[in-house]
PDB file of C-alpha atoms in Angstrom:
ATOM      1  CA  MET A  12       0.243  -0.168   0.120  1.00 51.00           C
ATOM      2  CA  SER A  13       1.291   3.443  -1.069  1.00 55.00           C
ATOM      3  CA  THR A  14       2.153   6.016   1.802  1.00 58.00           C
ATOM      4  CA  LYS A  15       1.673   8.927  -0.456  1.00 61.00           C
ATOM      5  CA  SER A  16      -0.870  11.450   0.287  1.00 59.00           C
ATOM      6  CA  SER A  17      -3.684  11.420  -2.364  1.00 62.00           C
ATOM      7  CA  SER A  18      -5.509  15.132  -2.864  1.00 75.00           C
ATOM      8  CA  THR A  19      -8.574  13.187  -4.732  1.00 89.00           C
ATOM      9  CA  ALA A  20     -11.022  10.559  -3.059  1.00 91.00           C
ATOM     10  CA  PRO A  21     -11.307   7.361  -4.337  1.00 93.00           C
ATOM     11  CA  ARG A  22     -13.774   7.495  -7.129  1.00 94.00           C
ATOM     12  CA  TRP A  23     -15.568   3.974  -4.587  1.00 96.00           C
ATOM     13  CA  LEU A  24     -17.658   1.550  -7.262  1.00 95.00           C
ATOM     14  CA  ASN A  25     -21.516   1.667  -7.350  1.00 96.00           C
ATOM     15  CA  PRO A  26     -23.401  -0.771  -6.393  1.00 96.00           C
ATOM     16  CA  ASP A  27     -23.215  -2.001  -9.674  1.00 97.00           C
ATOM     17  CA  GLU A  28     -19.915  -2.349 -10.883  1.00 97.00           C
ATOM     18  CA  GLU A  29     -19.080  -3.332  -7.203  1.00 97.00           C
ATOM     19  CA  ARG A  30     -20.997  -6.583  -7.773  1.00 97.00           C
ATOM     20  CA  ALA A  31     -19.956  -6.810 -11.445  1.00 96.00           C
ATOM     21  CA  TRP A  32     -16.088  -6.788  -9.712  1.00 96.00           C
ATOM     22  CA  ARG A  33     -16.953  -9.372  -7.213  1.00 97.00           C
ATOM     23  CA  ALA A  34     -18.667 -11.474  -9.890  1.00 97.00           C
ATOM     24  CA  PHE A  35     -15.675 -11.119 -12.224  1.00 96.00           C
ATOM     25  CA  ARG A  36     -12.708 -12.321  -8.931  1.00 97.00           C
ATOM     26  CA  ALA A  37     -15.250 -15.198  -8.093  1.00 97.00           C
ATOM     27  CA  MET A  38     -15.432 -16.259 -11.531  1.00 96.00           C
ATOM     28  CA  VAL A  39     -11.757 -15.865 -12.313  1.00 96.00           C
ATOM     29  CA  ILE A  40     -11.193 -18.376  -8.670  1.00 97.00           C
ATOM     30  CA  ALA A  41     -14.152 -20.579  -9.393  1.00 97.00           C
ATOM     31  CA  VAL A  42     -12.486 -21.513 -13.394  1.00 96.00           C
ATOM     32  CA  GLN A  43      -8.660 -21.449 -12.496  1.00 96.00           C
ATOM     33  CA  THR A  44      -9.240 -23.452  -8.945  1.00 96.00           C
ATOM     34  CA  GLU A  45     -11.014 -26.293 -10.743  1.00 96.00           C
ATOM     35  CA  THR A  46      -8.965 -26.348 -14.162  1.00 96.00           C
ATOM     36  CA  ALA A  47      -5.737 -26.144 -11.519  1.00 96.00           C
ATOM     37  CA  ARG A  48      -6.941 -28.906  -9.603  1.00 97.00           C
ATOM     38  CA  ASP A  49      -7.707 -30.995 -13.073  1.00 96.00           C
ATOM     39  CA  LEU A  50      -3.913 -30.211 -14.177  1.00 96.00           C
ATOM     40  CA  ALA A  51      -2.326 -31.147 -10.862  1.00 96.00           C
ATOM     41  CA  ALA A  52      -4.634 -34.746 -11.331  1.00 95.00           C
ATOM     42  CA  VAL A  53      -2.372 -35.078 -14.384  1.00 94.00           C
ATOM     43  CA  GLY A  54       0.805 -34.247 -13.089  1.00 94.00           C
ATOM     44  CA  LEU A  55       1.236 -30.372 -14.140  1.00 97.00           C
ATOM     45  CA  SER A  56       0.802 -26.892 -12.327  1.00 96.00           C
ATOM     46  CA  GLU A  57      -0.992 -24.186 -14.681  1.00 95.00           C
ATOM     47  CA  PRO A  58       2.488 -22.654 -14.879  1.00 96.00           C
ATOM     48  CA  ASP A  59       4.226 -26.259 -16.500  1.00 97.00           C
ATOM     49  CA  TYR A  60       0.970 -26.246 -19.049  1.00 97.00           C
ATOM     50  CA  GLU A  61       1.255 -22.321 -20.060  1.00 95.00           C
ATOM     51  CA  VAL A  62       4.703 -22.731 -20.608  1.00 96.00           C
ATOM     52  CA  LEU A  63       4.665 -26.765 -21.924  1.00 97.00           C
ATOM     53  CA  SER A  64       2.033 -25.162 -24.075  1.00 96.00           C
ATOM     54  CA  THR A  65       3.159 -21.467 -25.560  1.00 94.00           C
ATOM     55  CA  LEU A  66       6.693 -23.402 -26.435  1.00 96.00           C
ATOM     56  CA  SER A  67       4.974 -25.828 -28.176  1.00 96.00           C
ATOM     57  CA  GLU A  68       3.224 -23.239 -30.624  1.00 95.00           C
ATOM     58  CA  ARG A  69       6.689 -21.283 -30.951  1.00 93.00           C
ATOM     59  CA  PRO A  70       9.317 -22.397 -34.199  1.00 89.00           C
ATOM     60  CA  ASP A  71      11.640 -24.941 -32.536  1.00 94.00           C
ATOM     61  CA  HIS A  72       9.811 -25.003 -29.468  1.00 97.00           C
ATOM     62  CA  THR A  73      11.805 -22.122 -28.280  1.00 96.00           C
ATOM     63  CA  SER A  74      11.277 -18.610 -26.572  1.00 95.00           C
ATOM     64  CA  THR A  75      13.635 -16.623 -24.872  1.00 93.00           C
ATOM     65  CA  LEU A  76      13.142 -16.478 -21.113  1.00 93.00           C
ATOM     66  CA  HIS A  77      12.239 -12.799 -21.603  1.00 92.00           C
ATOM     67  CA  GLU A  78       8.988 -13.312 -24.112  1.00 93.00           C
ATOM     68  CA  GLN A  79       8.019 -16.407 -21.442  1.00 93.00           C
ATOM     69  CA  ALA A  80       8.244 -14.283 -18.803  1.00 93.00           C
ATOM     70  CA  ALA A  81       6.154 -11.443 -20.080  1.00 92.00           C
ATOM     71  CA  LYS A  82       3.647 -13.869 -21.492  1.00 91.00           C
ATOM     72  CA  MET A  83       3.040 -14.717 -18.036  1.00 91.00           C
ATOM     73  CA  GLY A  84       3.375 -11.473 -16.319  1.00 91.00           C
ATOM     74  CA  TRP A  85       6.085 -12.690 -14.337  1.00 93.00           C
ATOM     75  CA  SER A  86       9.347 -11.410 -13.460  1.00 93.00           C
ATOM     76  CA  ARG A  87      12.507 -13.220 -15.147  1.00 91.00           C
ATOM     77  CA  SER A  88      13.908 -14.616 -12.091  1.00 93.00           C
ATOM     78  CA  ARG A  89      10.232 -16.063 -11.236  1.00 95.00           C
ATOM     79  CA  LEU A  90      10.185 -18.091 -14.527  1.00 94.00           C
ATOM     80  CA  SER A  91      13.984 -18.925 -14.462  1.00 93.00           C
ATOM     81  CA  ARG A  92      13.144 -20.260 -10.903  1.00 96.00           C
ATOM     82  CA  HIS A  93      10.063 -22.257 -12.259  1.00 96.00           C
ATOM     83  CA  ALA A  94      12.094 -23.334 -15.700  1.00 96.00           C
ATOM     84  CA  THR A  95      14.775 -24.833 -12.988  1.00 96.00           C
ATOM     85  CA  ARG A  96      12.303 -27.319 -11.475  1.00 97.00           C
ATOM     86  CA  MET A  97      10.637 -28.237 -15.223  1.00 97.00           C
ATOM     87  CA  GLU A  98      14.177 -28.791 -16.553  1.00 97.00           C
ATOM     88  CA  ALA A  99      14.853 -30.896 -13.727  1.00 97.00           C
ATOM     89  CA  ARG A 100      12.110 -32.430 -14.495  1.00 97.00           C
ATOM     90  CA  GLY A 101      13.065 -33.081 -18.138  1.00 97.00           C
ATOM     91  CA  LEU A 102      10.001 -30.896 -19.420  1.00 98.00           C
ATOM     92  CA  VAL A 103      12.120 -28.264 -20.859  1.00 98.00           C
ATOM     93  CA  ARG A 104      15.870 -27.280 -21.466  1.00 97.00           C
ATOM     94  CA  ARG A 105      17.663 -24.118 -21.385  1.00 96.00           C
ATOM     95  CA  ALA A 106      20.431 -22.773 -24.016  1.00 95.00           C
ATOM     96  CA  PRO A 107      22.373 -19.111 -24.384  1.00 93.00           C
ATOM     97  CA  ASP A 108      20.588 -16.694 -26.244  1.00 91.00           C
ATOM     98  CA  PRO A 109      22.538 -16.301 -29.079  1.00 90.00           C
ATOM     99  CA  ALA A 110      20.446 -12.892 -29.825  1.00 88.00           C
ATOM    100  CA  ASP A 111      20.916 -11.815 -25.987  1.00 84.00           C
ATOM    101  CA  GLY A 112      24.514 -12.963 -24.575  1.00 82.00           C
ATOM    102  CA  ARG A 113      22.597 -12.144 -20.938  1.00 85.00           C
ATOM    103  CA  GLY A 114      19.746 -13.983 -21.788  1.00 85.00           C
ATOM    104  CA  CYS A 115      18.730 -17.635 -22.216  1.00 92.00           C
ATOM    105  CA  LEU A 116      16.060 -19.955 -24.648  1.00 95.00           C
ATOM    106  CA  LEU A 117      13.892 -21.901 -23.119  1.00 96.00           C
ATOM    107  CA  ILE A 118      13.315 -25.428 -25.068  1.00 97.00           C
ATOM    108  CA  LEU A 119      10.529 -27.774 -24.832  1.00 97.00           C
ATOM    109  CA  THR A 120      12.089 -30.959 -24.694  1.00 98.00           C
ATOM    110  CA  ASP A 121      10.428 -34.296 -26.284  1.00 97.00           C
ATOM    111  CA  ASP A 122       9.771 -35.632 -22.852  1.00 97.00           C
ATOM    112  CA  GLY A 123       7.877 -31.839 -22.343  1.00 97.00           C
ATOM    113  CA  LEU A 124       6.148 -32.372 -25.717  1.00 97.00           C
ATOM    114  CA  ALA A 125       5.288 -35.805 -24.919  1.00 97.00           C
ATOM    115  CA  THR A 126       3.888 -34.794 -20.769  1.00 97.00           C
ATOM    116  CA  LEU A 127       1.674 -31.556 -23.034  1.00 97.00           C
ATOM    117  CA  THR A 128       0.422 -34.016 -25.211  1.00 97.00           C
ATOM    118  CA  GLU A 129      -0.837 -36.701 -22.822  1.00 96.00           C
ATOM    119  CA  ALA A 130      -1.965 -33.460 -20.630  1.00 97.00           C
ATOM    120  CA  ALA A 131      -3.761 -31.590 -23.567  1.00 97.00           C
ATOM    121  CA  PRO A 132      -6.919 -33.755 -23.326  1.00 97.00           C
ATOM    122  CA  ALA A 133      -7.958 -33.300 -19.541  1.00 96.00           C
ATOM    123  CA  HIS A 134      -7.297 -29.616 -19.926  1.00 97.00           C
ATOM    124  CA  LEU A 135      -8.817 -28.928 -22.462  1.00 97.00           C
ATOM    125  CA  ALA A 136     -11.972 -31.489 -21.287  1.00 97.00           C
ATOM    126  CA  SER A 137     -11.880 -29.201 -17.868  1.00 97.00           C
ATOM    127  CA  VAL A 138     -11.797 -25.712 -19.814  1.00 97.00           C
ATOM    128  CA  ARG A 139     -14.886 -26.969 -21.511  1.00 98.00           C
ATOM    129  CA  ARG A 140     -16.246 -28.106 -18.085  1.00 97.00           C
ATOM    130  CA  HIS A 141     -15.547 -25.237 -16.136  1.00 97.00           C
ATOM    131  CA  PHE A 142     -15.746 -22.224 -18.264  1.00 97.00           C
ATOM    132  CA  VAL A 143     -16.835 -22.677 -22.603  1.00 97.00           C
ATOM    133  CA  ASP A 144     -19.767 -25.339 -22.182  1.00 98.00           C
ATOM    134  CA  ARG A 145     -21.115 -22.604 -19.400  1.00 97.00           C
ATOM    135  CA  LEU A 146     -21.625 -19.884 -21.721  1.00 97.00           C
ATOM    136  CA  THR A 147     -23.234 -19.206 -25.209  1.00 98.00           C
ATOM    137  CA  ALA A 148     -21.831 -18.339 -28.072  1.00 97.00           C
ATOM    138  CA  GLY A 149     -22.747 -14.535 -27.201  1.00 97.00           C
ATOM    139  CA  ASP A 150     -21.484 -14.785 -24.424  1.00 97.00           C
ATOM    140  CA  LEU A 151     -18.323 -16.219 -25.230  1.00 97.00           C
ATOM    141  CA  ALA A 152     -18.051 -13.090 -27.707  1.00 96.00           C
ATOM    142  CA  ALA A 153     -18.920 -10.483 -25.005  1.00 96.00           C
ATOM    143  CA  LEU A 154     -16.241 -11.795 -23.270  1.00 95.00           C
ATOM    144  CA  GLU A 155     -13.761 -11.362 -25.893  1.00 93.00           C
ATOM    145  CA  VAL A 156     -14.330  -7.780 -26.665  1.00 94.00           C
ATOM    146  CA  ILE A 157     -14.516  -7.012 -23.012  1.00 93.00           C
ATOM    147  CA  ALA A 158     -11.402  -9.184 -22.436  1.00 92.00           C
ATOM    148  CA  ARG A 159      -9.213  -7.202 -25.630  1.00 93.00           C
ATOM    149  CA  LYS A 160     -10.848  -3.745 -23.729  1.00 93.00           C
ATOM    150  CA  VAL A 161      -9.216  -4.489 -20.441  1.00 92.00           C
ATOM    151  CA  ASN A 162      -5.967  -6.409 -21.971  1.00 88.00           C
ATOM    152  CA  GLY A 163      -5.409  -3.716 -24.501  1.00 81.00           C
ATOM    153  CA  PRO A 164      -4.019  -4.399 -27.949  1.00 69.00           C
ATOM    154  CA  ASP A 165      -0.668  -6.335 -26.453  1.00 65.00           C
ATOM    155  CA  GLY A 166      -2.575  -8.237 -24.810  1.00 62.00           C
ATOM    156  CA  LEU A 167      -1.768  -7.509 -21.324  1.00 60.00           C
ATOM    157  CA  VAL A 168      -3.393  -4.992 -19.125  1.00 56.00           C
ATOM    158  CA  THR A 169      -2.886  -1.565 -19.088  1.00 49.00           C
ATOM    159  CA  ASP A 170      -2.866   1.673 -17.483  1.00 51.00           C
ATOM    160  CA  GLU A 171      -4.664   3.142 -20.633  1.00 45.00           C
TER     161      GLU A 171
END
């Protein structure tokens, strides 16, 4: 919490805004809790799955640590520690980044791809069960519009 005093009064949420905010938070928590539980049943965490799935979609199954951390909203040091644990399990490996002498590349291993391939059907079923199948096509389209407004053009939440 900031110790700076503000010369302007806070803009409190009105009752409609408060209900919408609380409903959104409850939805995010419920969906994340259930999908995380389902991933844990197949031996992966949500961050594990995010790293594996992102790498599987990249050319040569490779990404810089910096790009992956930005995509996840994590610091590079946090992702580096997580990657160390994934590397110990044989899911990813690291290599020096030839474009950045201080950076490194994350590379999906064959075991990592096999693990993702095994986990994907359960994860997709979980996403459907806890989210997609509970919404109409109109709900999903509206949610996408809302997400683009909140996340900004680069897909990350902005202050604009």
